[in-house]
Short mmCIF file of C-alpha atoms in Angstrom, two decimals:
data_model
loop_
_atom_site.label_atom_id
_atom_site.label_comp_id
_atom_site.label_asym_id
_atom_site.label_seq_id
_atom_site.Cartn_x
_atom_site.Cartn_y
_atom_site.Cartn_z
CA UNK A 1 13.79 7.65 8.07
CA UNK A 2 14.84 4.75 5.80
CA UNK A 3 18.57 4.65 4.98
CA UNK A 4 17.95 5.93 0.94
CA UNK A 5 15.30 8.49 0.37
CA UNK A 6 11.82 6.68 -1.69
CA UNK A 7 10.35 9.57 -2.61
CA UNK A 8 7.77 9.38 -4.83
CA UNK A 9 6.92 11.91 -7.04
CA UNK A 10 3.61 11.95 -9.63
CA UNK A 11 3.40 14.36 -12.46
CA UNK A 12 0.25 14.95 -14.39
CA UNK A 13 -0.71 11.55 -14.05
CA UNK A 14 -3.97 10.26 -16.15
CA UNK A 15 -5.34 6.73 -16.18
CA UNK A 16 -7.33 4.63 -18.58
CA UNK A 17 -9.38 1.44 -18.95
CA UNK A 18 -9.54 0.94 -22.32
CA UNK A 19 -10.92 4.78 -23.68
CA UNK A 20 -12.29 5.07 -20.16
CA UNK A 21 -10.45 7.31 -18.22
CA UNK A 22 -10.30 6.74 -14.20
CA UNK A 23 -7.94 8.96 -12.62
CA UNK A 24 -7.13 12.56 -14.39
CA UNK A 25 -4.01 14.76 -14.00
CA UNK A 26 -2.75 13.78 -10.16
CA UNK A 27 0.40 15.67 -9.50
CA UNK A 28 1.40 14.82 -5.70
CA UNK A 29 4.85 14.19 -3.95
CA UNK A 30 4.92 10.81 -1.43
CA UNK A 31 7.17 12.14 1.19
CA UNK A 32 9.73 9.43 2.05
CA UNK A 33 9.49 7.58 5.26
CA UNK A 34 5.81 9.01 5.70
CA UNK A 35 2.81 8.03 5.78
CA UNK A 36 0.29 9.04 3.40
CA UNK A 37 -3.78 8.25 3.43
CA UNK A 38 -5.88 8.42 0.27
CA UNK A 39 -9.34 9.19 1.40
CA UNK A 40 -12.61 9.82 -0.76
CA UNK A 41 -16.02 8.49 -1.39
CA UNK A 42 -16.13 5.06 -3.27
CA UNK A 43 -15.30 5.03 -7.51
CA UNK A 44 -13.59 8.13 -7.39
CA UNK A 45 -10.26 6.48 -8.38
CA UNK A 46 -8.38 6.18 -5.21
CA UNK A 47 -7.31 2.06 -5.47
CA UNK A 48 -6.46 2.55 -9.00
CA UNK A 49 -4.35 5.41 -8.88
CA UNK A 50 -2.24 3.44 -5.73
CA UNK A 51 -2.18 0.58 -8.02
CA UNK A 52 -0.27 2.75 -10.33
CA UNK A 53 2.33 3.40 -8.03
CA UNK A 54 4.04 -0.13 -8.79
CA UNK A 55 2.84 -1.11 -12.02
CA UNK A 56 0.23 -3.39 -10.53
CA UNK A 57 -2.81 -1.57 -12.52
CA UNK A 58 -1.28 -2.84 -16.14
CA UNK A 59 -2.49 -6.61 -15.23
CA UNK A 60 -6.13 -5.87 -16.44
CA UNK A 61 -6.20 -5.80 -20.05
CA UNK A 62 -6.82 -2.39 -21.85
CA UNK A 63 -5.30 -0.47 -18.81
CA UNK A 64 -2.35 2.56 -19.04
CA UNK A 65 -1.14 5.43 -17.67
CA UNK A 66 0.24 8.95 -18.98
CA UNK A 67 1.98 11.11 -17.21
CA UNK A 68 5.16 10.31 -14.89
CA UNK A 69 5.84 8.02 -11.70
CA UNK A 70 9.35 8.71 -10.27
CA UNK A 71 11.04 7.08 -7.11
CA UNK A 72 13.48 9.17 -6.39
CA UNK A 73 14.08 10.71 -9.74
CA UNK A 74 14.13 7.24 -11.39
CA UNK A 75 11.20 6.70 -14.07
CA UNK A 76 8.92 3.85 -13.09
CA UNK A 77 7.28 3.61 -16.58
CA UNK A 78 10.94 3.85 -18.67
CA UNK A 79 10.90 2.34 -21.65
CA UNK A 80 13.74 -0.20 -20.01
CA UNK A 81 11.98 -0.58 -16.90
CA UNK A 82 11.00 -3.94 -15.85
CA UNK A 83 7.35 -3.93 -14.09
CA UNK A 84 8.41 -6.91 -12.08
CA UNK A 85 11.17 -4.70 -10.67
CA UNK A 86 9.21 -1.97 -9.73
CA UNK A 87 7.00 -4.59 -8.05
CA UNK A 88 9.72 -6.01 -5.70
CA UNK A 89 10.66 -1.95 -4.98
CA UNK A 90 7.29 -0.82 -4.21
CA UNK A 91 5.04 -3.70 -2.24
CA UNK A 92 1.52 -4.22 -2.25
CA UNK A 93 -0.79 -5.80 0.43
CA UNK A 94 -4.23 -5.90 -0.47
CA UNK A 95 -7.71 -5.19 0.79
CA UNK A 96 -8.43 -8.94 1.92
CA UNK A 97 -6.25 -10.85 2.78
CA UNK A 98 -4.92 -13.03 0.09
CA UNK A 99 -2.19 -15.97 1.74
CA UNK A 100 -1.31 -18.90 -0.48
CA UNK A 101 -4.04 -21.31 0.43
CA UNK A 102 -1.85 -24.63 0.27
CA UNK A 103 1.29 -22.92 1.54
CA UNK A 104 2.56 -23.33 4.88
CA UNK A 105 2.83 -19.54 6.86
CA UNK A 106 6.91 -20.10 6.30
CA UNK A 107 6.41 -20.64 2.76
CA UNK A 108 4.04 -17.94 2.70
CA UNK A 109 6.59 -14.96 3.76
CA UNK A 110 9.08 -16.95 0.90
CA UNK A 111 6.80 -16.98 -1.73
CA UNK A 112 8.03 -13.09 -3.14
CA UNK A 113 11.74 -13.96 -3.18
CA UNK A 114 11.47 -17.31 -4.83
CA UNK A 115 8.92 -15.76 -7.13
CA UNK A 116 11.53 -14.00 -7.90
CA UNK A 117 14.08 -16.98 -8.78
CA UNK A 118 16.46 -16.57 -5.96
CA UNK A 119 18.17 -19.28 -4.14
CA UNK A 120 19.02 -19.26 -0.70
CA UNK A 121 20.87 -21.24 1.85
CA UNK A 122 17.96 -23.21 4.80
CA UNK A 123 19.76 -20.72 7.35
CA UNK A 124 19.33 -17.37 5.23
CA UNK A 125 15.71 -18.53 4.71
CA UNK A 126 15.03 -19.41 8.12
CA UNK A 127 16.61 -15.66 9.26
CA UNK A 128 14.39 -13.78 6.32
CA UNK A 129 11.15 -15.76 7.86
CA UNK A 130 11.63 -15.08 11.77
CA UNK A 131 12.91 -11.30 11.17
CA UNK A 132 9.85 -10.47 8.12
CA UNK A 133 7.03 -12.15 10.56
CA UNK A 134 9.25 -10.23 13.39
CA UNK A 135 8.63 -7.22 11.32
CA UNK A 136 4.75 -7.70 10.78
CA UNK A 137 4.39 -8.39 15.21
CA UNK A 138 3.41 -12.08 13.99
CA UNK A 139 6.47 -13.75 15.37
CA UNK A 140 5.20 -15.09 18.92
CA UNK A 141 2.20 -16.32 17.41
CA UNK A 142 3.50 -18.53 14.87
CA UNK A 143 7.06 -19.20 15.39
CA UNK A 144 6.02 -22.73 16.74
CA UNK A 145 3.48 -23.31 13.66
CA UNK A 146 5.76 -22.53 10.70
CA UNK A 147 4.79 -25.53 9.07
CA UNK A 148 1.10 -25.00 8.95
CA UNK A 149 -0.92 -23.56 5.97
CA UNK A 150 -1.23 -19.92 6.64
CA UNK A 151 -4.91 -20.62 5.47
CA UNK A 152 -5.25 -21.36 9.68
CA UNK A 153 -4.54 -17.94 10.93
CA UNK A 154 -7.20 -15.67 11.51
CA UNK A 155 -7.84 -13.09 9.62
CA UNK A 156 -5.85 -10.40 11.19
CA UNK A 157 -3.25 -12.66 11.43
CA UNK A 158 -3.19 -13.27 8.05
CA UNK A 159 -3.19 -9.72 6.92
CA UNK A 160 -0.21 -9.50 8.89
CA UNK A 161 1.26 -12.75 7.29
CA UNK A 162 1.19 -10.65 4.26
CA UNK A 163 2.33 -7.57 5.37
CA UNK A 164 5.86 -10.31 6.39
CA UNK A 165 5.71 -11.37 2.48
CA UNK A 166 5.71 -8.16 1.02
CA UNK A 167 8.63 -7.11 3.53
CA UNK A 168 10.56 -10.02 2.72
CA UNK A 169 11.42 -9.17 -0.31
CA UNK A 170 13.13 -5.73 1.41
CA UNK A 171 11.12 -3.36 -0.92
CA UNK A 172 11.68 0.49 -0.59
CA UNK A 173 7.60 1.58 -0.27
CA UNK A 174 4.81 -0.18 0.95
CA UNK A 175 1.31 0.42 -0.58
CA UNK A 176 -1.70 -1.07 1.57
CA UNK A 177 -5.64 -0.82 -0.72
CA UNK A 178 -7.56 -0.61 2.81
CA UNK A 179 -5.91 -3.20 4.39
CA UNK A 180 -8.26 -3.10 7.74
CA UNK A 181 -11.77 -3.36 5.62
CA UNK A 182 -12.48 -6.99 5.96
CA UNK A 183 -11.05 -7.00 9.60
CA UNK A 184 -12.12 -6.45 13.14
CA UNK A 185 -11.62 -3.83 15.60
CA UNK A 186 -9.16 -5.41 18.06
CA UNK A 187 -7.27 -6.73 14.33
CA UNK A 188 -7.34 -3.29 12.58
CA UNK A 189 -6.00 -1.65 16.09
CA UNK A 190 -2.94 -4.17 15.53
CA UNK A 191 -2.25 -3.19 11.95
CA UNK A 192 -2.71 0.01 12.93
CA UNK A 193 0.30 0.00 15.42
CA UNK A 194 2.18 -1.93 12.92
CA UNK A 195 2.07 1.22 10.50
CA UNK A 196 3.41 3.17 12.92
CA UNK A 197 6.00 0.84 13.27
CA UNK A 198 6.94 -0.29 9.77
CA UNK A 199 7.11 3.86 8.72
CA UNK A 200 10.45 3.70 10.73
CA UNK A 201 12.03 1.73 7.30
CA UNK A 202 9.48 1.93 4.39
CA UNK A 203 7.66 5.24 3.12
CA UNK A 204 3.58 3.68 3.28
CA UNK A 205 0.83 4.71 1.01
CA UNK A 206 -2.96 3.51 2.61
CA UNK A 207 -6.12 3.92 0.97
CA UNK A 208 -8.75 3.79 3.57
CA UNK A 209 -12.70 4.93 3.52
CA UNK A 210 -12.12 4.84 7.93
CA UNK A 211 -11.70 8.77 8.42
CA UNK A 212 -10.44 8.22 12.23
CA UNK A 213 -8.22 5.41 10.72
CA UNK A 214 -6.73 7.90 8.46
CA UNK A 215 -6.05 10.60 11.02
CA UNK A 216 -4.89 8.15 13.20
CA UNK A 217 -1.96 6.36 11.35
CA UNK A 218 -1.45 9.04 8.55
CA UNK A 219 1.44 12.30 8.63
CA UNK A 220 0.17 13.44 4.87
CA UNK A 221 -3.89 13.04 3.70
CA UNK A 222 -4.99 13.48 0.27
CA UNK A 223 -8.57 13.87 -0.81
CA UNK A 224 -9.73 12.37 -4.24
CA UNK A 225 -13.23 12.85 -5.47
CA UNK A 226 -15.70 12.57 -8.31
CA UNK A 227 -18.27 14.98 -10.00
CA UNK A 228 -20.65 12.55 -10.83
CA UNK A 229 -20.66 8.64 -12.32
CA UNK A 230 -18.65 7.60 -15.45
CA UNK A 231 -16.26 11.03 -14.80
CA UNK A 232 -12.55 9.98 -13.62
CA UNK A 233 -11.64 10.77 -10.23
CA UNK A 234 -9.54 13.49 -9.18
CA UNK A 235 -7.37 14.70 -6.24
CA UNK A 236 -9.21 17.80 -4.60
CA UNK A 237 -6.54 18.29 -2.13
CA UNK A 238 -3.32 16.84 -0.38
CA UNK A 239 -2.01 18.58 2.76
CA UNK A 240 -0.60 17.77 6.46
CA UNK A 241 -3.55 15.06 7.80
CA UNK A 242 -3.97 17.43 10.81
CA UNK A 243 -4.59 20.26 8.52
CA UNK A 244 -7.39 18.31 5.96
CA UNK A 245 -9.07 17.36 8.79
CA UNK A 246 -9.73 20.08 10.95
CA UNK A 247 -8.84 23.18 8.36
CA UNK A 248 -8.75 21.94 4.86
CA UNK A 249 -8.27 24.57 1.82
CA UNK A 250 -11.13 23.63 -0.02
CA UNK A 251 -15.54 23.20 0.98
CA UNK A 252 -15.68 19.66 -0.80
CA UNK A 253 -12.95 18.13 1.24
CA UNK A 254 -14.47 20.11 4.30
CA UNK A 255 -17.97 18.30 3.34
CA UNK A 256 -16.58 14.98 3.69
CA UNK A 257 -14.08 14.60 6.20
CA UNK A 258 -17.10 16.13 8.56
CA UNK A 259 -19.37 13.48 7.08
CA UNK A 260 -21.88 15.88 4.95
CA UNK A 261 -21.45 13.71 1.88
CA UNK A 262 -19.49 9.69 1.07
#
């Protein structure tokens, strides 16, 4: 388990494009150096309520929250809260994968913490690059290529190469919006073992619509769903992943982790 706690904790949590409203009233608690799946058929709120784990939902215009986001016991919507903060805290890799086109793969993995204005030594930055790629199993691939745009890699390779960004900047969570979707088998298997892997020092939050993958990689599941179109999603249930998917508490959940319905 990670050295400090990163528990997150969501109370009554509504969210709202403009006077639409996409997720209502999620209560859940993130254990810390877990990993938890959010499974559920498409629309019914699952990548915007992760988004709203660090903030990253307020960049489209019109879009808020109510209700309360804690890591452990601190307020991430405080009135002196600084979203860029909570950013750095809580990573995000995202469903494709998005390296800096003209970048080379070592300024890739840089790119968060000189974002974020620091200044390092050549020797610190060369140590942050081998141990964050080290971190995301990319190392032996690319440790003789550093200087090459990260554009080059394949795709698996760069999903990885952002996995190493977002770790670089030594947050305390990871959140992943289906991180395997646009990927191959062989590549998802890889990412998959890196989960496993990267749970030893961050807590992870994945959305995925892959039921095995969710099983698979996941300690905690919870189930968001939707009554019908233009009504905001909802989570139905939340619960030990072995439990949701071979006993789960309630018949929707039961419907669609045995494939009668998404």
């Amino acid at each position: 388990m990670p050295a400090h706690a990163n528990r997150i904790d969501v109370g009554d949590l509504n969210v709202y494009y403009g006077s639409f409203k996409a997720v209502e009233d999620v209560s859940m608690v993130i254990e810390p150096g877990s990993v938890t799946a959010f499974i559920g058929p498409s629309g019914c709120g699952k990548s915007t309520f992760i988004r709203t784990l660090n903030r990253m939902h307020e960049v489209v215009p019109g879009a808020r929250v109510e209700g309360k986001v804690l890591l452990d016991g601190e307020d991430l919507y405080g009135a002196d809260v600084d979203p860029v903060v909570v950013r750095r805290q809580i990573g995000m890799v995202f469903q494709r994968p998005n390296p800096f086109p003209t970048m080379s793969i070592r300024d890739n993995v840089l790119a968060g913490i000189k974002l974020n204005g620091a200044r390092i030594r050549r020797s610190e930055s060369d140590e942050i690059v081998e141990q964050s790629l080290r971190g995301a199993n990319l190392w032996t691939e690319v440790k003789d290529r550093l200087d090459k745009p990260g554009s080059g890699l394949s795709g698996g390779q760069q999903q990885r190469l952002c996995i190493a960004r977002a770790i670089a900047v030594q947050p305390d969570v990871l959140l992943m919006d289906e991180p395997c979707s646009a990927l191959d088998p062989i590549s998802t298997l890889a990412i998959e073992d890196l989960i496993s892997e990267l749970k030893k020092n961050y807590t992870i939050v994945i959305v995925t619509h892959n039921m095995q993958q969710a099983s698979r990689v996941s300690d905690r599941t919870a189930f968001f769903n939707i009554e019908g179109t233009g009504k905001p999603g909802r989570l139905v249930e939340m619960d030990d992943t072995a439990k949701i998917f071979t006993n789960p508490s309630v018949q929707a959940t039961e419907d669609y982790v045995s494939g009668r319905f998404g």
